[in-house]
Short mmCIF file of C-alpha atoms in Angstrom, two decimals:
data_model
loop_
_atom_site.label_atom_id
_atom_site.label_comp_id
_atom_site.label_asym_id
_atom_site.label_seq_id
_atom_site.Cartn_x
_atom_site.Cartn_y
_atom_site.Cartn_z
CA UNK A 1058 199.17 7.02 167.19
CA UNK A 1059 197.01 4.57 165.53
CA UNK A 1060 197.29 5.09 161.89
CA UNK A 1061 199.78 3.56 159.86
CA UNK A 1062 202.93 4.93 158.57
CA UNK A 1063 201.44 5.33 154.87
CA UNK A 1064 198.62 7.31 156.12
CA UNK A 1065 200.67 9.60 157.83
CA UNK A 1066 202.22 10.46 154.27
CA UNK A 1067 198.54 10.65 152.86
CA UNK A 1068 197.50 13.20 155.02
CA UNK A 1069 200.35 15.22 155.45
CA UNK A 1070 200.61 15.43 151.22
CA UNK A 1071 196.63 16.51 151.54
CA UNK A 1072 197.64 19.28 153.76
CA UNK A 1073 200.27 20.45 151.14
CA UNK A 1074 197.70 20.91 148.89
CA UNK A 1075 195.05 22.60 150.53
CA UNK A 1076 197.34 24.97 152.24
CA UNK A 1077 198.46 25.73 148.57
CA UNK A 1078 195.54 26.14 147.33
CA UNK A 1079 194.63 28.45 150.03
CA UNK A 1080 197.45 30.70 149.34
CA UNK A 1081 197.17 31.12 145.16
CA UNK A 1082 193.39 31.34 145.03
CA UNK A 1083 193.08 27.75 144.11
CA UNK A 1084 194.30 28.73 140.33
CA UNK A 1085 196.54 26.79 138.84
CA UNK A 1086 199.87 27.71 137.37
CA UNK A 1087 200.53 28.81 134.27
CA UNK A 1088 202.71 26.93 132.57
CA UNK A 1089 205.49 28.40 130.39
CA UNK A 1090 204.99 28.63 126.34
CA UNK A 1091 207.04 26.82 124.03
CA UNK A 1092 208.72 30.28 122.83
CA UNK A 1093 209.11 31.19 126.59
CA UNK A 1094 210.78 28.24 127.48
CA UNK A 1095 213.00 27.97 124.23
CA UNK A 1096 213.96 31.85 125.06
CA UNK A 1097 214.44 31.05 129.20
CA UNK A 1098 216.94 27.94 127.87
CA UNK A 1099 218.92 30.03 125.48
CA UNK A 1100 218.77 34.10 126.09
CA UNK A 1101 220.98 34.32 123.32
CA UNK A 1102 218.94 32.59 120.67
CA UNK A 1103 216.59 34.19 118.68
CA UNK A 1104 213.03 33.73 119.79
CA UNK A 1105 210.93 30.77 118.27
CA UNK A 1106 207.49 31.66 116.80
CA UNK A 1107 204.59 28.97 117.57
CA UNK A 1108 203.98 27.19 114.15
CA UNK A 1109 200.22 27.42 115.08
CA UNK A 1110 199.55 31.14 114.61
CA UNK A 1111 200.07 31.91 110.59
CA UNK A 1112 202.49 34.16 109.50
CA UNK A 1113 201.02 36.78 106.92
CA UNK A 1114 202.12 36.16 103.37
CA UNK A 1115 202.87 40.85 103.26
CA UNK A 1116 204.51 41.86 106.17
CA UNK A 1117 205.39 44.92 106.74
CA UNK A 1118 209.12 45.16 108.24
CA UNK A 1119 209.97 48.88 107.82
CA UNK A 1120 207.37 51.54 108.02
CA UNK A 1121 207.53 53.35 104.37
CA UNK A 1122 205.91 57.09 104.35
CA UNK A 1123 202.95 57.06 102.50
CA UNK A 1124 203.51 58.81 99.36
CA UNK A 1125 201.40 61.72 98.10
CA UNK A 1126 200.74 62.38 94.37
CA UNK A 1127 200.71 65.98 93.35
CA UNK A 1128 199.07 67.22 90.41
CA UNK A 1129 200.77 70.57 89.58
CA UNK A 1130 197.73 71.59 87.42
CA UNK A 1131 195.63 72.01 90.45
CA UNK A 1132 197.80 72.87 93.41
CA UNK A 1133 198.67 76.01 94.41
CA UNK A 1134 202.30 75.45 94.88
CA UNK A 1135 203.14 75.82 91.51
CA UNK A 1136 201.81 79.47 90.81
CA UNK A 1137 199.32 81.16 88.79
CA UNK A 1138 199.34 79.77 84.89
CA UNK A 1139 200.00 82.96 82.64
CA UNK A 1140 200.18 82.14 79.04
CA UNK A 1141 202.72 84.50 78.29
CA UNK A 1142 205.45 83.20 80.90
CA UNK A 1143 204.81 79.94 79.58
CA UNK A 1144 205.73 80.37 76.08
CA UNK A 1145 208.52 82.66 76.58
CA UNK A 1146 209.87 79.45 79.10
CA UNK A 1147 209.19 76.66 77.05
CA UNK A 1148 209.65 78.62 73.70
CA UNK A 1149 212.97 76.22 73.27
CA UNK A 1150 210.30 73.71 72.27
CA UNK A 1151 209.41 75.54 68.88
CA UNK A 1152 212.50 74.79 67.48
CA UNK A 1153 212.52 71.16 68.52
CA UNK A 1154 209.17 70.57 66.66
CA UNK A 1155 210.69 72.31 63.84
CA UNK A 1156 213.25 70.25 63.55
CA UNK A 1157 211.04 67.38 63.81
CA UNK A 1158 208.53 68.45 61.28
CA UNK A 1159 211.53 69.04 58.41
CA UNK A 1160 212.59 65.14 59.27
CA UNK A 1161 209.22 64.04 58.81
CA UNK A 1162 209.14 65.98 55.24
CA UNK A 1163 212.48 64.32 54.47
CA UNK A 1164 211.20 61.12 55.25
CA UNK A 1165 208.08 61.47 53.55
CA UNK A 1166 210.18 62.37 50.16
CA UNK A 1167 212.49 59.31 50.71
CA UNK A 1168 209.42 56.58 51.49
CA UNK A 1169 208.37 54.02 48.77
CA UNK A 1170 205.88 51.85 51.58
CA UNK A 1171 202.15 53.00 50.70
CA UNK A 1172 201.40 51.99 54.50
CA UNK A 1173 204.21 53.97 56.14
CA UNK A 1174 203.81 56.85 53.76
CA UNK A 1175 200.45 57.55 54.51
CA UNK A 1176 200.73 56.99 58.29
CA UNK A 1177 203.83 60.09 57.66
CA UNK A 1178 201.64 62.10 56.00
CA UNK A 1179 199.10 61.61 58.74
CA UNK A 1180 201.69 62.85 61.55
CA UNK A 1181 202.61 65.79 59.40
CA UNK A 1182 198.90 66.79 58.57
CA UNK A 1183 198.82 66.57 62.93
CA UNK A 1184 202.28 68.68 63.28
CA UNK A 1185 201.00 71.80 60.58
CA UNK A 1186 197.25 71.81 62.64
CA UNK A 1187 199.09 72.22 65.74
CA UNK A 1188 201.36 74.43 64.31
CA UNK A 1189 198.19 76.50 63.08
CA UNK A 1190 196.57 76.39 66.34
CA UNK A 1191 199.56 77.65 67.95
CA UNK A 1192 199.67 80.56 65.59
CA UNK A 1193 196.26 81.10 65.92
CA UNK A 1194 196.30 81.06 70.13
CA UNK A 1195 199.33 83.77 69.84
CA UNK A 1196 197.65 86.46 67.79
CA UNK A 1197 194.66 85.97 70.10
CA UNK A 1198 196.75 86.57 72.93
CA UNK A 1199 198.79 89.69 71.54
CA UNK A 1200 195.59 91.24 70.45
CA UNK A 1201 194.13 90.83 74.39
CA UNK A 1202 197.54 92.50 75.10
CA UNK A 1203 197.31 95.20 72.91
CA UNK A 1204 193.81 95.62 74.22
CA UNK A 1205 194.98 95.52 77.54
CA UNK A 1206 197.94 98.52 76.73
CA UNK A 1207 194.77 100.68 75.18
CA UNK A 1208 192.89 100.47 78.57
CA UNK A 1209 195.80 101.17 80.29
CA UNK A 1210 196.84 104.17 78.58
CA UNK A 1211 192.82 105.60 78.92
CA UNK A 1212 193.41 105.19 82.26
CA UNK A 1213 196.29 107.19 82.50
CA UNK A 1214 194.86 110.12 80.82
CA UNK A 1215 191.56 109.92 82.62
CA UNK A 1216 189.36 108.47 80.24
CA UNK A 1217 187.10 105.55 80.91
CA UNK A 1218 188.20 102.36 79.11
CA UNK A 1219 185.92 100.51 76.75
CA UNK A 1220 185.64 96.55 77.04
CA UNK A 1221 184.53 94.82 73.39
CA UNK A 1222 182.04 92.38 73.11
CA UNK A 1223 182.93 89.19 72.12
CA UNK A 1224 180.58 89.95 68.80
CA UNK A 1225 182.98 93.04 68.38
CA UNK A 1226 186.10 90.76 68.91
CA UNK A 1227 184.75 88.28 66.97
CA UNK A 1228 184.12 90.71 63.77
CA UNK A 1229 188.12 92.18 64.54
CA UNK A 1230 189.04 87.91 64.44
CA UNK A 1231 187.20 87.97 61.19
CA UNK A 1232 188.66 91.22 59.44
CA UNK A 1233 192.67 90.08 60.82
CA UNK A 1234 191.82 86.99 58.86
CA UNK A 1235 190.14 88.58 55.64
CA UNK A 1236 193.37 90.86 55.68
CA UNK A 1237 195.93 87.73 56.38
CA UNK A 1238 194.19 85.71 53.49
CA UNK A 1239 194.43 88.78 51.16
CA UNK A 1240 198.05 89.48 51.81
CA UNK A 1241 198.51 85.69 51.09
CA UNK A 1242 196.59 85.75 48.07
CA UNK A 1243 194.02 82.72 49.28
CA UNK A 1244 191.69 84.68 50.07
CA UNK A 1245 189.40 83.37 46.54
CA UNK A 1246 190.13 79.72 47.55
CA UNK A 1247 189.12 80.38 51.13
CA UNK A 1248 185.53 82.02 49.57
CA UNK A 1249 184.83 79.50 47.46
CA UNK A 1250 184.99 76.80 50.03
CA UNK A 1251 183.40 78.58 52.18
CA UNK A 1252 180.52 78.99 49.38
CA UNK A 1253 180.23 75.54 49.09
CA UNK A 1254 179.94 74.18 52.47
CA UNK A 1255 176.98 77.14 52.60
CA UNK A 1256 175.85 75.24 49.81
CA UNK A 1257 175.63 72.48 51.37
CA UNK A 1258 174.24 73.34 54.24
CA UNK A 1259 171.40 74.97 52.61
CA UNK A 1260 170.87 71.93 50.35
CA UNK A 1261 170.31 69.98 53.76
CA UNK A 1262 167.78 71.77 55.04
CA UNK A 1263 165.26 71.78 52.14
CA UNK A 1264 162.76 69.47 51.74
CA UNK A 1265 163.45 66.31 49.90
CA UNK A 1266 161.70 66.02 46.27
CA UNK A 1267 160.44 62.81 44.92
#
């Protein structure tokens, strides 16, 4: 009864506050975000991203599957290589290098340019040694087979089958190719090259005269 009318006010606001405080721990309240409050005032907007926090320069909007590089020279899903089923699948190739090799030859013919002529003799020097190899890897293979169909055929009648050496399969290389070069008629060119690089050879390893 004998305070004033402003006190009254005073301590009845203090009161507020302590009972307030009382009831939320004495923790203030949080106060809504700008994004919150931009999204509270219009639900149908889209919601505003604080220009404080940096955006990254990659992001990644749809998850891609990671993709997984196969080698089919290693992996087992594409089968056991055999030589033979190779060839006889991509023999359709043979013809197509064929083709290329007898353009080559008819450019080489046609060519006046130094340059370009020797850089087309170059690529068909490259085509005939693959050629050769080729050859070379084919008779190797149809003599294994052959080998093979001898085994097989011991088998059958109850022998035991013999496995060459490779010294004994490389003297039967060496007598095909004595026999090829004969039939061909190079085989006195092919000796007499081969005498000279023995020559040669030989001439290395003495001992140099002063």
């Amino acid at each position: 009864s004998h305070m004033s009318f402003e006190e009254l006010l005073r301590a009845q606001s203090d009161a507020t506050t302590r009972t307030r405080k009382k009831v939320t721990g004495g923790k203030k309240s949080a106060k809504p975000t700008g994004a919150t409050a931009k999204q509270q005032r219009d639900k149908k907007g889209p919601l505003e991203m604080s220009a404080k926090k940096p955006v990254p320069f990659l992001r990644r909007v749809v998850s891609v599957p990671k993709k997984i590089h196969r080698d089919p020279r290693f992996d087992d899903l594409s089968g056991e290589y055999k030589p033979e089923i190779f060839m006889k699948t991509y023999s359709f190739l043979d013809s197509i290098k064929k083709q290329e090799k007898e353009m080559v030859q008819k450019q080489l013919k046609k060519c006046r340019d130094v340059e370009r002529k020797e850089k087309l003799q170059q690529l068909l020097n490259r085509m005939m040694q693959q050629e050769q190899a080729q050859e070379k890897q084919q008779k190797l293979r149809e003599r294994q087979l052959s080998l093979k169909r001898q085994q097989r055929e011991l088998a059958k009648q109850g022998k035991k089958p013999f496995f060459l050496k490779k010294s004994e399969q490389r003297k039967l290389e060496l007598a095909e190719k004595y026999a090829e070069l004969k039939r061909s008629g190079k085989l006195e060119s092919f000796l007499n090259k081969k005498r000279k690089r023995n020559a040669i050879k030989d001439k290395r390893r003495l001992p140099s005269q002063k």
